[in-house]
Amino acid sequence: MWVNPLNWARVNLRGTWSETPLFDFITDTPVDVANSWSGDAGLTLFPTTQLSAEIGVRFSRLYRQRDGSLYSEATIPRARIQYQFSRALFVRTIVEYGSQERGVLQTPDSGRQVSYCTGESCFGLGGSGSNDISAEALLSYEPTPGTVFFLGYTRLMDDPEAFRFRNLRPESEGMFMKLSYRFRR
């Protein structure tokens, strides 16, 4: 659904339902079938011709068709702010939080945990979860087509408990620069 009553704001709402296979990632084969519910909501603001701000959230849930139990869920809020100094120069920052949990993969007939055996030992695949915060900043300068300068920074952090923002642990960070000049005759 798209709603745009004002020229300085946009609201976006979307929802979907579908059937989707649950894959065994070791053998890359479908093991079970799930009902997938997903959607997103967003608000984009244009307070001035130079400034834009966007805030939104995406979610996805997979329920096993066999018994309706929750197999996985993900919630991803995101914020983006961009300021356009001129046609050629802008700065942008994006912050995104990804909270994802996946349950134990089960056989569709008995509902038992899928197990793998190698030689004399067998093991079952457990569930998994992650809560990551990603922050990015970008400075972009493109005075003419083909001539560009980008300077960016990114940082990824782990949140031990979903949406608690305590004891954040840095996982990685990096900077990059790109300079490109197009020669003309």
Tab-separated table of C-alpha atoms in Angstrom:
chain	number	residue	atom	x	y	z
A	1	MET	CA	0.000	0.000	0.000
A	2	TRP	CA	1.403	3.404	-0.946
A	3	VAL	CA	0.128	6.548	0.777
A	4	ASN	CA	1.478	9.988	-0.155
A	5	PRO	CA	-0.830	12.800	1.032
A	6	LEU	CA	2.039	15.271	1.432
A	7	ASN	CA	4.925	16.108	-0.855
A	8	TRP	CA	7.390	16.122	2.075
A	9	ALA	CA	6.491	12.704	3.517
A	10	ARG	CA	5.984	9.165	2.258
A	11	VAL	CA	4.517	6.214	4.126
A	12	ASN	CA	5.095	2.688	2.898
A	13	LEU	CA	3.348	-0.449	4.220
A	14	ARG	CA	3.718	-3.915	2.727
A	15	GLY	CA	2.818	-7.417	3.836
A	16	THR	CA	3.156	-10.823	2.179
A	17	TRP	CA	2.284	-14.444	2.837
A	18	SER	CA	3.696	-17.423	0.980
A	19	GLU	CA	4.705	-21.042	1.309
A	20	THR	CA	8.441	-21.562	1.438
A	21	PRO	CA	10.695	-24.605	1.828
A	22	LEU	CA	12.911	-24.994	4.884
A	23	PHE	CA	16.362	-25.997	3.687
A	24	ASP	CA	18.975	-28.208	5.248
A	25	PHE	CA	21.977	-25.950	4.675
A	26	ILE	CA	24.521	-28.766	4.913
A	27	THR	CA	23.050	-30.801	2.054
A	28	ASP	CA	21.197	-27.861	0.433
A	29	THR	CA	17.963	-29.834	0.187
A	30	PRO	CA	14.441	-28.846	1.270
A	31	VAL	CA	13.371	-30.723	4.402
A	32	ASP	CA	10.064	-29.151	5.409
A	33	VAL	CA	7.515	-26.541	4.310
A	34	ALA	CA	6.689	-23.341	6.177
A	35	ASN	CA	4.185	-20.516	5.967
A	36	SER	CA	6.087	-17.268	5.567
A	37	TRP	CA	4.684	-13.994	6.884
A	38	SER	CA	6.705	-10.879	6.171
A	39	GLY	CA	6.257	-7.175	5.884
A	40	ASP	CA	7.767	-3.783	6.211
A	41	ALA	CA	6.739	-0.310	7.217
A	42	GLY	CA	8.574	2.888	6.496
A	43	LEU	CA	8.393	6.633	6.779
A	44	THR	CA	10.490	8.900	4.562
A	45	LEU	CA	10.636	12.620	5.271
A	46	PHE	CA	11.880	15.425	3.039
A	47	PRO	CA	11.910	18.444	5.407
A	48	THR	CA	13.998	20.458	2.924
A	49	THR	CA	15.082	19.911	-0.663
A	50	GLN	CA	18.539	18.959	0.631
A	51	LEU	CA	17.666	16.718	3.592
A	52	SER	CA	15.957	13.335	3.559
A	53	ALA	CA	15.407	10.958	6.470
A	54	GLU	CA	14.023	7.452	6.377
A	55	ILE	CA	13.046	5.144	9.209
A	56	GLY	CA	11.601	1.706	8.752
A	57	VAL	CA	11.322	-1.839	9.988
A	58	ARG	CA	11.178	-5.209	8.226
A	59	PHE	CA	10.069	-8.465	9.753
A	60	SER	CA	9.758	-12.057	8.682
A	61	ARG	CA	8.394	-15.134	10.434
A	62	LEU	CA	8.350	-18.744	9.273
A	63	TYR	CA	5.862	-21.179	10.825
A	64	ARG	CA	6.104	-24.922	10.216
A	65	GLN	CA	3.025	-26.145	8.317
A	66	ARG	CA	3.071	-29.457	10.170
A	67	ASP	CA	2.270	-28.051	13.610
A	68	GLY	CA	2.258	-24.245	13.290
A	69	SER	CA	5.334	-23.825	15.492
A	70	LEU	CA	7.679	-20.910	14.898
A	71	TYR	CA	10.817	-21.906	12.962
A	72	SER	CA	12.484	-18.535	12.472
A	73	GLU	CA	11.956	-14.837	12.856
A	74	ALA	CA	13.837	-11.704	11.923
A	75	THR	CA	13.244	-8.052	12.797
A	76	ILE	CA	15.355	-5.398	11.087
A	77	PRO	CA	14.841	-1.715	11.958
A	78	ARG	CA	16.765	0.761	9.792
A	79	ALA	CA	17.397	4.525	9.765
A	80	ARG	CA	18.947	6.513	6.920
A	81	ILE	CA	19.749	10.236	6.747
A	82	GLN	CA	21.153	12.004	3.692
A	83	TYR	CA	22.121	15.623	3.174
A	84	GLN	CA	22.752	16.927	-0.360
A	85	PHE	CA	25.082	19.941	-0.175
A	86	SER	CA	25.032	20.427	-3.946
A	87	ARG	CA	24.330	18.391	-7.069
A	88	ALA	CA	27.810	16.886	-6.760
A	89	LEU	CA	28.290	16.512	-2.977
A	90	PHE	CA	26.320	14.576	-0.370
A	91	VAL	CA	26.821	12.815	2.954
A	92	ARG	CA	24.780	9.826	4.108
A	93	THR	CA	24.575	7.690	7.234
A	94	ILE	CA	22.736	4.404	7.748
A	95	VAL	CA	22.157	2.521	11.003
A	96	GLU	CA	20.581	-0.939	10.875
A	97	TYR	CA	19.837	-3.500	13.581
A	98	GLY	CA	19.338	-7.124	12.589
A	99	SER	CA	17.776	-9.479	15.136
A	100	GLN	CA	17.431	-13.022	13.784
A	101	GLU	CA	16.644	-16.370	15.380
A	102	ARG	CA	16.295	-19.771	13.777
A	103	GLY	CA	14.963	-22.880	15.495
A	104	VAL	CA	16.028	-26.483	15.222
A	105	LEU	CA	15.493	-28.107	11.836
A	106	GLN	CA	13.015	-30.982	12.219
A	107	THR	CA	11.957	-33.869	10.023
A	108	PRO	CA	8.483	-33.266	8.532
A	109	ASP	CA	7.116	-36.729	9.352
A	110	SER	CA	8.104	-37.177	13.012
A	111	GLY	CA	9.159	-33.694	14.107
A	112	ARG	CA	12.494	-35.006	15.394
A	113	GLN	CA	15.679	-32.990	15.081
A	114	VAL	CA	17.581	-33.569	11.837
A	115	SER	CA	20.848	-35.369	12.645
A	116	TYR	CA	24.044	-35.992	10.704
A	117	CYS	CA	26.412	-38.885	11.104
A	118	THR	CA	30.050	-38.978	10.060
A	119	GLY	CA	31.844	-42.200	10.796
A	120	GLU	CA	30.999	-43.139	14.368
A	121	SER	CA	29.645	-39.817	15.637
A	122	CYS	CA	26.273	-38.175	15.069
A	123	PHE	CA	25.211	-34.634	15.808
A	124	GLY	CA	22.051	-32.569	15.461
A	125	LEU	CA	21.888	-29.053	14.141
A	126	GLY	CA	20.787	-26.639	16.807
A	127	GLY	CA	19.099	-23.313	16.321
A	128	SER	CA	20.963	-20.064	15.901
A	129	GLY	CA	20.524	-16.398	16.583
A	130	SER	CA	22.264	-13.086	16.072
A	131	ASN	CA	21.742	-9.443	16.970
A	132	ASP	CA	23.950	-7.184	14.878
A	133	ILE	CA	24.159	-3.410	14.647
A	134	SER	CA	25.633	-1.927	11.492
A	135	ALA	CA	26.570	1.752	11.194
A	136	GLU	CA	27.770	3.276	7.927
A	137	ALA	CA	28.781	6.765	6.815
A	138	LEU	CA	29.543	7.902	3.271
A	139	LEU	CA	30.829	11.120	1.719
A	140	SER	CA	30.305	11.259	-2.045
A	141	TYR	CA	31.617	13.833	-4.500
A	142	GLU	CA	30.907	13.521	-8.229
A	143	PRO	CA	31.675	16.827	-9.976
A	144	THR	CA	31.294	15.342	-13.475
A	145	PRO	CA	30.134	11.942	-14.754
A	146	GLY	CA	33.015	9.490	-14.403
A	147	THR	CA	34.940	11.612	-11.900
A	148	VAL	CA	34.125	10.500	-8.359
A	149	PHE	CA	35.473	10.538	-4.835
A	150	PHE	CA	33.975	8.337	-2.119
A	151	LEU	CA	35.051	8.170	1.498
A	152	GLY	CA	33.238	5.709	3.726
A	153	TYR	CA	33.301	4.117	7.149
A	154	THR	CA	31.453	1.075	8.472
A	155	ARG	CA	31.259	-0.639	11.847
A	156	LEU	CA	29.543	-3.891	12.823
A	157	MET	CA	28.743	-4.638	16.470
A	158	ASP	CA	27.146	-7.576	18.281
A	159	ASP	CA	24.395	-7.110	20.872
A	160	PRO	CA	24.317	-10.178	23.188
A	161	GLU	CA	20.606	-9.656	23.959
A	162	ALA	CA	18.132	-8.482	21.343
A	163	PHE	CA	17.413	-4.734	21.494
A	164	ARG	CA	19.146	-4.247	24.880
A	165	PHE	CA	22.081	-2.108	23.624
A	166	ARG	CA	24.211	-3.142	26.615
A	167	ASN	CA	27.661	-4.699	26.387
A	168	LEU	CA	27.922	-4.076	22.646
A	169	ARG	CA	30.936	-5.857	21.185
A	170	PRO	CA	32.664	-4.563	18.057
A	171	GLU	CA	33.000	-7.290	15.414
A	172	SER	CA	34.564	-5.400	12.537
A	173	GLU	CA	35.100	-1.937	11.159
A	174	GLY	CA	36.633	-0.478	8.087
A	175	MET	CA	37.195	2.563	5.945
A	176	PHE	CA	37.346	2.833	2.218
A	177	MET	CA	38.179	5.443	-0.350
A	178	LYS	CA	37.600	5.494	-4.077
A	179	LEU	CA	38.993	8.059	-6.466
A	180	SER	CA	38.213	7.861	-10.149
A	181	TYR	CA	38.940	10.374	-12.881
A	182	ARG	CA	37.634	10.180	-16.413
A	183	PHE	CA	40.048	11.537	-19.004
A	184	ARG	CA	38.415	13.450	-21.838
A	185	ARG	CA	39.820	14.586	-25.184
